[in-house]
CSV table of C-alpha atoms in Angstrom, one decimal:
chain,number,residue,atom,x,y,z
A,228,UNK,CA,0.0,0.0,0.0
A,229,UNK,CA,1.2,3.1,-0.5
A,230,UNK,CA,1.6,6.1,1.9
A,231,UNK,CA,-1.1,8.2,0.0
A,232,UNK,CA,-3.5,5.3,0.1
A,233,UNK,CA,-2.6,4.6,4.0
A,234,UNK,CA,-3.2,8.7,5.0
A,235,UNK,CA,-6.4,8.5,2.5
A,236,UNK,CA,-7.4,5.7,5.5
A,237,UNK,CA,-6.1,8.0,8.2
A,238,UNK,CA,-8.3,10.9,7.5
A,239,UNK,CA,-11.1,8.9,7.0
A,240,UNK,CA,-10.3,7.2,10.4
A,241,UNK,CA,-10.3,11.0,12.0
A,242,UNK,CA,-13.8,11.5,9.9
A,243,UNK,CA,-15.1,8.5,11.4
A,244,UNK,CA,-13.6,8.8,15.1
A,245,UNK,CA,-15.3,13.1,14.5
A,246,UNK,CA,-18.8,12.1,13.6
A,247,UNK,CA,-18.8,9.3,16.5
A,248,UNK,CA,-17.9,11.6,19.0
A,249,UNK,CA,-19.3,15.1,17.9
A,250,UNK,CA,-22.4,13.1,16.5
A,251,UNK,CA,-23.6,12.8,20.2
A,252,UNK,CA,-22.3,15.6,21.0
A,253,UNK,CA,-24.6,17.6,18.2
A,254,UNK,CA,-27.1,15.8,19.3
A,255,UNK,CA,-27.4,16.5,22.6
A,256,UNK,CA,-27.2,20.2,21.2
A,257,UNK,CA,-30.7,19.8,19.6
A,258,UNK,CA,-32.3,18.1,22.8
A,259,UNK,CA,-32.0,20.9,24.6
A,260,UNK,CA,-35.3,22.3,23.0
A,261,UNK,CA,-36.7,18.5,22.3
A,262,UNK,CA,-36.2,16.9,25.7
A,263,UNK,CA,-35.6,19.1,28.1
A,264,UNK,CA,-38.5,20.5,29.8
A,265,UNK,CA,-37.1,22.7,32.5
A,266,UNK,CA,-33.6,24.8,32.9
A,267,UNK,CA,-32.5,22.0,35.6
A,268,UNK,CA,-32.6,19.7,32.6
A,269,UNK,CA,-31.0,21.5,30.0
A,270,UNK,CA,-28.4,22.1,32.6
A,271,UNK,CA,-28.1,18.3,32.8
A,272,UNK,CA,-28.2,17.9,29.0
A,273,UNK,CA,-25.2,20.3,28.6
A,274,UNK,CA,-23.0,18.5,31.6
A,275,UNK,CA,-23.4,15.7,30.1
A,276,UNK,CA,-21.3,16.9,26.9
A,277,UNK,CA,-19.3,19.7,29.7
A,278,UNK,CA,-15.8,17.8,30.2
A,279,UNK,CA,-15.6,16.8,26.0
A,280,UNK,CA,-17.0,18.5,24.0
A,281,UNK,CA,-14.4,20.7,23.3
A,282,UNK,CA,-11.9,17.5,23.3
A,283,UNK,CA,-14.5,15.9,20.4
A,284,UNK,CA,-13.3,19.1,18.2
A,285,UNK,CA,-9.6,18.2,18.5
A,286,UNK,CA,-10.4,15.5,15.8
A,287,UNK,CA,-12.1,17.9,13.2
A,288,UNK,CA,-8.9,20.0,13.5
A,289,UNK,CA,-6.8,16.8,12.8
A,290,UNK,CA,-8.8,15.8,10.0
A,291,UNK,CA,-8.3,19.4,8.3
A,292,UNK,CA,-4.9,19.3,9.1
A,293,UNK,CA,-4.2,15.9,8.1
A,294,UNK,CA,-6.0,17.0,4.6
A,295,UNK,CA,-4.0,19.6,4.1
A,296,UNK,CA,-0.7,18.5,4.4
A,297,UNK,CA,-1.2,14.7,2.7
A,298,UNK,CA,-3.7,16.5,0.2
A,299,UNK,CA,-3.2,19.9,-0.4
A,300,UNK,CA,-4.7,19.8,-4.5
A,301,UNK,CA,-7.8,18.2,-2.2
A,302,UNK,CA,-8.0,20.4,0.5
A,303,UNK,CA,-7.8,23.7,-2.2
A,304,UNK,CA,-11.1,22.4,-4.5
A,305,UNK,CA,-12.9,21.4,-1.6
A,306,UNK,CA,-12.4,24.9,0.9
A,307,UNK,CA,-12.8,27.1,-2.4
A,308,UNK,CA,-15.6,25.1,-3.5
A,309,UNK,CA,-17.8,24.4,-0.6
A,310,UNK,CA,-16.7,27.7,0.8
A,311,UNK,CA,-20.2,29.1,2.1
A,312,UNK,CA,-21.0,26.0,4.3
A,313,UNK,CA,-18.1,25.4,5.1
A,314,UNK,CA,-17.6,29.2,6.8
A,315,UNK,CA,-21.4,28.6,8.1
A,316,UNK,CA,-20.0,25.7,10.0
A,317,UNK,CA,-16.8,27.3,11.5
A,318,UNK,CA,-18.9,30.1,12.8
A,319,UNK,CA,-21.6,27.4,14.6
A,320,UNK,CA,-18.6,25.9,16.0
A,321,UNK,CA,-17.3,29.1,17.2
A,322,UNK,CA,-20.5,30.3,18.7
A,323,UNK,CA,-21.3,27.1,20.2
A,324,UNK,CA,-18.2,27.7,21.9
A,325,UNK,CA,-18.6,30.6,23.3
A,326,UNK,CA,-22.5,29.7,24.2
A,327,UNK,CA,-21.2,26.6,26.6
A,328,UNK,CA,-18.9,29.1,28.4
A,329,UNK,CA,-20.4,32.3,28.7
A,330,UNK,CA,-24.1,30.6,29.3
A,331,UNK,CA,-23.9,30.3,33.5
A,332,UNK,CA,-22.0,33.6,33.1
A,333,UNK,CA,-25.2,36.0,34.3
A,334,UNK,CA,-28.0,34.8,36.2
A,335,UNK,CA,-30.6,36.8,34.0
A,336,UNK,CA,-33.1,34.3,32.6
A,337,UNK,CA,-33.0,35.9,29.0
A,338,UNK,CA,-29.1,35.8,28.8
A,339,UNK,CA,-29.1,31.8,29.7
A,340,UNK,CA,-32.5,31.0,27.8
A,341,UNK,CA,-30.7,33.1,24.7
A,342,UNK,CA,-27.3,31.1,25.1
A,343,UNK,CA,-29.4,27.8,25.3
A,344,UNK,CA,-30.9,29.2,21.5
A,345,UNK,CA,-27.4,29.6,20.1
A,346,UNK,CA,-26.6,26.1,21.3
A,347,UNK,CA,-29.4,24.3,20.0
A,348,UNK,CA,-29.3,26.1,16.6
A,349,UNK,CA,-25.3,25.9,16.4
A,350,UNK,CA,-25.5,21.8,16.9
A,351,UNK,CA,-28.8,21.3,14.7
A,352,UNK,CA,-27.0,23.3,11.8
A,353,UNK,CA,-23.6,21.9,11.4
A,354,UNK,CA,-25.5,18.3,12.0
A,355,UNK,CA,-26.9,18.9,9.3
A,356,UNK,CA,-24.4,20.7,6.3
A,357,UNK,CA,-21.7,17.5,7.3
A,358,UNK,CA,-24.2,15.4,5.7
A,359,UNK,CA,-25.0,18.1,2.6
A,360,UNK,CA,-21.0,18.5,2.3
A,361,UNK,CA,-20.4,14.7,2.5
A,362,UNK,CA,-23.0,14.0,-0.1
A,363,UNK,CA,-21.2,16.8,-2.7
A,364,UNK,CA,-17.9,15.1,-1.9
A,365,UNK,CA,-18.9,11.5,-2.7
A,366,UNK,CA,-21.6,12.1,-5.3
A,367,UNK,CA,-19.6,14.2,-7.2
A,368,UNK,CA,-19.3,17.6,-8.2
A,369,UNK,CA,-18.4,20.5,-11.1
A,370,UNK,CA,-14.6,19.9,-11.2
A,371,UNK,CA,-12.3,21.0,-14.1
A,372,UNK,CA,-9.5,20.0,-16.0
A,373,UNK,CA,-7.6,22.3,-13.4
A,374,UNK,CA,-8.5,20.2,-11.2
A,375,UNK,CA,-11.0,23.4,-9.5
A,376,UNK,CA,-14.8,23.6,-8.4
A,377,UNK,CA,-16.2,25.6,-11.2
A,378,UNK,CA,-20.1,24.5,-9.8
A,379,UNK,CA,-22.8,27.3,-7.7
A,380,UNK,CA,-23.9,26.9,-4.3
A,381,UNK,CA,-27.2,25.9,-5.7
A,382,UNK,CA,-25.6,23.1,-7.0
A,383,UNK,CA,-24.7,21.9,-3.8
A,384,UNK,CA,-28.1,22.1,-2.6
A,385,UNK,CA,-29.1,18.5,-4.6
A,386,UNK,CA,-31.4,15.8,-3.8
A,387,UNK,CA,-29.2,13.4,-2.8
A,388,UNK,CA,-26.8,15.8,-1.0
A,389,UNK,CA,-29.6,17.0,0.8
A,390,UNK,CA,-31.1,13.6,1.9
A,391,UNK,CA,-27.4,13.4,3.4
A,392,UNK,CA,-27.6,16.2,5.8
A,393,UNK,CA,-31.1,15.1,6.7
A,394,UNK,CA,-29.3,11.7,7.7
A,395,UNK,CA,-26.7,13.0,9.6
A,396,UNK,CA,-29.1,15.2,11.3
A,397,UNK,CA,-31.3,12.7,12.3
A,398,UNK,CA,-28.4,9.8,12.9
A,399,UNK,CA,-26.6,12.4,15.3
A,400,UNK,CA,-29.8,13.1,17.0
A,401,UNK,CA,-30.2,9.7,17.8
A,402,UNK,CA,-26.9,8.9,18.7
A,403,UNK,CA,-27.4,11.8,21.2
A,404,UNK,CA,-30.6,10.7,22.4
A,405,UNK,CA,-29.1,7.3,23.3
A,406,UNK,CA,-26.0,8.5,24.8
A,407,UNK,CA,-28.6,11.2,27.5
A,408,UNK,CA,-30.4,7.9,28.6
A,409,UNK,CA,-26.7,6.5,28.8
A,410,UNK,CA,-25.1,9.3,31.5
A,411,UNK,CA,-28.5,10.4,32.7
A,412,UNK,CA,-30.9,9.2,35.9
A,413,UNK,CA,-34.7,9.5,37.0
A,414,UNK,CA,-37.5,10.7,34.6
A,415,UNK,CA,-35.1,12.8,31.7
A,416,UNK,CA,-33.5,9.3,31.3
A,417,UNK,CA,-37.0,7.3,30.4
A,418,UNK,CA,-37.8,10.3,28.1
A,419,UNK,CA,-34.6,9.9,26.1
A,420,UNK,CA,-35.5,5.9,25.7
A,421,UNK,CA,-39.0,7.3,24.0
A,422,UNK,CA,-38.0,9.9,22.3
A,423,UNK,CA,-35.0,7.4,20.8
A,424,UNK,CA,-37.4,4.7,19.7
A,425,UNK,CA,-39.4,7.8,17.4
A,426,UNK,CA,-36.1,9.1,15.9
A,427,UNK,CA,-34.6,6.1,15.6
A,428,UNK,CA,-37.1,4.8,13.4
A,429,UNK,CA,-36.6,7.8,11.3
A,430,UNK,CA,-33.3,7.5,11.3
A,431,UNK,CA,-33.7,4.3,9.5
A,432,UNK,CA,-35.7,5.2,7.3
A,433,UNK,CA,-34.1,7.9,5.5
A,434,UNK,CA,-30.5,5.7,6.2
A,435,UNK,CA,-31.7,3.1,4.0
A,436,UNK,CA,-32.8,5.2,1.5
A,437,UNK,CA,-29.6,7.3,1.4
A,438,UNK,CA,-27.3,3.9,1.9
A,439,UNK,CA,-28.7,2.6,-0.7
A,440,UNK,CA,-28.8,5.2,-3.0
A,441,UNK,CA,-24.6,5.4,-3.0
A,442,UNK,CA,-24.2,1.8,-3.1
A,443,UNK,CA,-26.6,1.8,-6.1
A,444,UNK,CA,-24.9,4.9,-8.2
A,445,UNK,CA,-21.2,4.0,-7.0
A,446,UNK,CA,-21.0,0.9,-4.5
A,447,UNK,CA,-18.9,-2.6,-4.5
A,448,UNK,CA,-19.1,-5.7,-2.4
A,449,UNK,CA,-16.8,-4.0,0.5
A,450,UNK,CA,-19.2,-0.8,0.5
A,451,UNK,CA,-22.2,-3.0,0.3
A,452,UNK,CA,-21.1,-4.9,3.4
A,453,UNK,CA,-20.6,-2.0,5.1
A,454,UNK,CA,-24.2,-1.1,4.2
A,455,UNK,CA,-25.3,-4.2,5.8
A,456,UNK,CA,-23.6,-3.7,9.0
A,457,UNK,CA,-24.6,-0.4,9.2
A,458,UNK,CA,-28.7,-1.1,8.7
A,459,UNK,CA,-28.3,-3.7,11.3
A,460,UNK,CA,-26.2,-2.3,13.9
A,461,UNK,CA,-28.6,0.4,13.5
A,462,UNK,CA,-32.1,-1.8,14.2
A,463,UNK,CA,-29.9,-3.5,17.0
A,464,UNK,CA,-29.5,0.3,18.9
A,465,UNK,CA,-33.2,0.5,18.8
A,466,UNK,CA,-33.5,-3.3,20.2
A,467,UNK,CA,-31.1,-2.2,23.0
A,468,UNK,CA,-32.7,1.1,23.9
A,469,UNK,CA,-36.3,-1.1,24.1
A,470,UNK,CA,-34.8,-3.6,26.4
A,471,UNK,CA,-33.0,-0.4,28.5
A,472,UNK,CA,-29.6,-1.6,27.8
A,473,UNK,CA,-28.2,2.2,27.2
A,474,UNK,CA,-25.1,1.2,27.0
A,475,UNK,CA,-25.6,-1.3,24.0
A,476,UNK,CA,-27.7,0.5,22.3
A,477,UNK,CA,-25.0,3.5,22.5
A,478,UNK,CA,-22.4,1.0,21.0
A,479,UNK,CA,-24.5,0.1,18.6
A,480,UNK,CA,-25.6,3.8,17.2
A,481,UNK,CA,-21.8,4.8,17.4
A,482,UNK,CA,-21.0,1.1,15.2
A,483,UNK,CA,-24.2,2.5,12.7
A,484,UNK,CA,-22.2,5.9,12.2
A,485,UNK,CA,-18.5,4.3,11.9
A,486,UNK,CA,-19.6,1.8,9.1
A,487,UNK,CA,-21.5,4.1,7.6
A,488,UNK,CA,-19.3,6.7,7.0
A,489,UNK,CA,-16.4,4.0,6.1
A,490,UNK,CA,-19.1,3.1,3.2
A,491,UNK,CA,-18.4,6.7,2.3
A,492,UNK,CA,-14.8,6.2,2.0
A,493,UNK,CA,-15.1,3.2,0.5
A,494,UNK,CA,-17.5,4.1,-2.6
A,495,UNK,CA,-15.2,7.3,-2.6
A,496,UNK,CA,-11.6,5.4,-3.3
A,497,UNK,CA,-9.2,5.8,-5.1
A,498,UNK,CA,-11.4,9.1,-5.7
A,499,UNK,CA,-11.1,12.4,-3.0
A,500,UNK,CA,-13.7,14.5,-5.1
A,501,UNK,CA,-15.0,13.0,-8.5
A,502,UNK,CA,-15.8,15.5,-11.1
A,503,UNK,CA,-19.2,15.5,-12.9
A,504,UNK,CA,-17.9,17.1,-15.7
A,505,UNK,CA,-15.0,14.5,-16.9
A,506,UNK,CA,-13.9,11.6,-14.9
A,507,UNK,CA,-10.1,12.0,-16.0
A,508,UNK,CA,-11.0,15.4,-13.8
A,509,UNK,CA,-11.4,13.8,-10.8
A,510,UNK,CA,-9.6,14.7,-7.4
A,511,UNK,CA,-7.6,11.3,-6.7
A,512,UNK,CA,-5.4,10.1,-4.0
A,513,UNK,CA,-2.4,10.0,-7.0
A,514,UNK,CA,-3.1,13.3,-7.9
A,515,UNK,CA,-4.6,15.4,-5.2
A,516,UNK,CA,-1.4,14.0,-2.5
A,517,UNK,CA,2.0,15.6,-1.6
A,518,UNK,CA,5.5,14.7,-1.9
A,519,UNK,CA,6.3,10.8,-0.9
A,520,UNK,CA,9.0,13.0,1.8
A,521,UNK,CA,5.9,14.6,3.0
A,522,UNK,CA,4.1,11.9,3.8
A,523,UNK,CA,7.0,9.9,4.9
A,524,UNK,CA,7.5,12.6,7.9
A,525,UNK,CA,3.4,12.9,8.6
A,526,UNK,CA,3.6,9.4,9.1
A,527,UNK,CA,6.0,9.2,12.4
A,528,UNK,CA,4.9,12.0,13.8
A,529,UNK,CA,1.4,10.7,13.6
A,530,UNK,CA,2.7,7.0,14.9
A,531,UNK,CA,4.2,9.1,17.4
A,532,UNK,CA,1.2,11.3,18.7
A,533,UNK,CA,-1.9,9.5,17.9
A,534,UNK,CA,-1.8,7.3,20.5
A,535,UNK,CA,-0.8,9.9,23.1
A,536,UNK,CA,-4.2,11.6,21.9
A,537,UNK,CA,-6.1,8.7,22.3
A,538,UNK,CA,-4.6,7.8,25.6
A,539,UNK,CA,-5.7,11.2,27.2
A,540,UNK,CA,-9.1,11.3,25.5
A,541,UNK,CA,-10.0,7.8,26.9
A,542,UNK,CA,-8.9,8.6,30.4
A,543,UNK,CA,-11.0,12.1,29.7
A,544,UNK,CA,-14.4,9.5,29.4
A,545,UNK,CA,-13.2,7.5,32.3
A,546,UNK,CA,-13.3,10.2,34.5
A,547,UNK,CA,-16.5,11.5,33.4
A,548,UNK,CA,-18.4,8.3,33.1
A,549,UNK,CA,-21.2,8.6,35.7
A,550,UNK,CA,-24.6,9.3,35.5
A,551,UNK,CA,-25.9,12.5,36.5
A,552,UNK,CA,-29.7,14.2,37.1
A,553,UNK,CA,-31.5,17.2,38.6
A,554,UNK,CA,-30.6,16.5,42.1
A,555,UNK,CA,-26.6,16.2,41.3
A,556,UNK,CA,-27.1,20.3,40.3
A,557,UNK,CA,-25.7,22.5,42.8
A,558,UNK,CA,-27.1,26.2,43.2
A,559,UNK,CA,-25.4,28.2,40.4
A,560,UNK,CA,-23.5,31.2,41.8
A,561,UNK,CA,-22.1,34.2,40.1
């Protein structure tokens, strides 16, 4: 294999390991205004996601990173080209930010009940252009022979590419529904099983459809297995949540989102961003990669600080793994 084939795995690992973690994290986001009926509960939503959400950001800044430096031709069409999303999303990311931090700030009513607005639209918003930009990057878009996005934002916005965001949106919401009746106690924890069971059955729903669609238009036997795995890791999550195992049905959810975005990856390959225009226009890992030296160098330093990463983030989740409710709030003070 070679090295721009093994960081074309690496970033999609970073992808994967992103949506896994930030999925629940979005989704917690939008149940501030779905589940939560009080302030006491949207507090507990939000501590839930407190101690890493910010650490779950770490791997959309390596998979940028990562992109640029093993792909720059890659990482030039696709930031020029998706452009207006793209910015949309940095600036939910950087409001969401500041909305978790400056939220318990004031005691005012309006300045936490605005701050709670900013975080429910800045987690329902991104949720949901990951999926339109993922869509654009494996169905294809307006690429030319200088290898450059010559395609409108309206052409963005297409069918399938849509039905993408609406997956992600609805996939992350689940995955966040599952993971509040995972780290949550008393009645907020039986109303995140219900509310589970009604998106996860939309979830599926528009999964299949979208699933099915890229294995259909460009799929193999690797993608469709992937497929498979995904569809029935996915039903499993909803079996788990019905029987209250949280915990399963949380592994299950996160397996749903890793195989389905390595589908992605694998319908994608040896392709980064296929042009519509001309195939021999396409983005490819032979064409879009740096220097062999280049990658040579990303690859020990990566060998060398992954695992470090990985370490520290794990003992991050062990630290924070218990489950907390309304009567584990103490009295805010200012």
């Amino acid at each position: 294999m070679e090295l721009h084939d093994v960081w074309f795995v690496l970033i999609a690992f970073l992808w994967t390991g992103y949506f896994f973690l930030e999925g629940f994290d979005f989704g917690v986001g939008v149940l501030t205004k779905l589940l939560a009926r009080d302030r006491p509960e949207k507090r507990v939503l939000i501590n839930t996601i407190g101690p890493v959400w910010d650490g779950n950001e770490v791997w959309l800044l390596t998979a940028g990173g990562a992109t640029f430096a093993a792909f720059p031709e890659w990482y030039a069409t696709l930031f020029s080209g998706f452009y207006l999303p793209l910015l949309v999303i940095l600036l939910c990311l950087i409001i969401r930010g500041v909305a978790f931090e400056y939220r318990v700030k004031r005691p005012e009513e309006r300045w936490q009940r605005n701050w709670e607005h900013a975080i429910f639209w800045t987690s329902l918003i991104p949720a949901f252009l990951w999926g339109v930009a993922f869509g654009n990057i494996v169905g294809g878009v307006k690429i030319d022979r200088d290898l450059e996005y010559v395609g409108t934002l309206g052409d963005l916005l297409n069918p399938y590419a849509l039905l993408g965001g609406l997956v992600t949106l609805t996939l992350f919401t689940f995955h966040g529904t599952v993971f509040t009746a995972l780290k949550t106690v008393g009645e907020i924890r039986e109303r995140a099983r219900k509310l589970a069971l009604r998106v996860g059955l939309v979830t599926a729903v528009l999964a299949l459809v979208f699933l099915s669609w890229t294995q259909v238009d460009s799929g193999d036997g690797a993608s469709l297995v992937a497929l498979v795995v995904a569809v029935a890791a996915l039903v499993a999550a909803l079996v788990a949540n019905q029987a209250g195992r949280e915990g399963w049905s949380f592994t299950f959810s996160g397996v749903t989102i890793v195989a389905a975005v390595a589908m992605l990856f694998l319908t994608l390959f040896p392709n980064v961003m296929p042009s519509t225009l001309n195939a021999d226009w396409s983005l490819t890992v032979t064409n879009a990669s740096s220097s062999p030296y280049t990658l040579k160098i990303m690859t020990w330093l990566a060998a060398i600080g992954t695992p470090a990463v990985l370490l520290y983030q794990g003992w991050t989740y062990w630290v924070f793994r218990k489950r907390i409710g309304t009567q584990h709030l103490a009295e805010a003070t200012h």
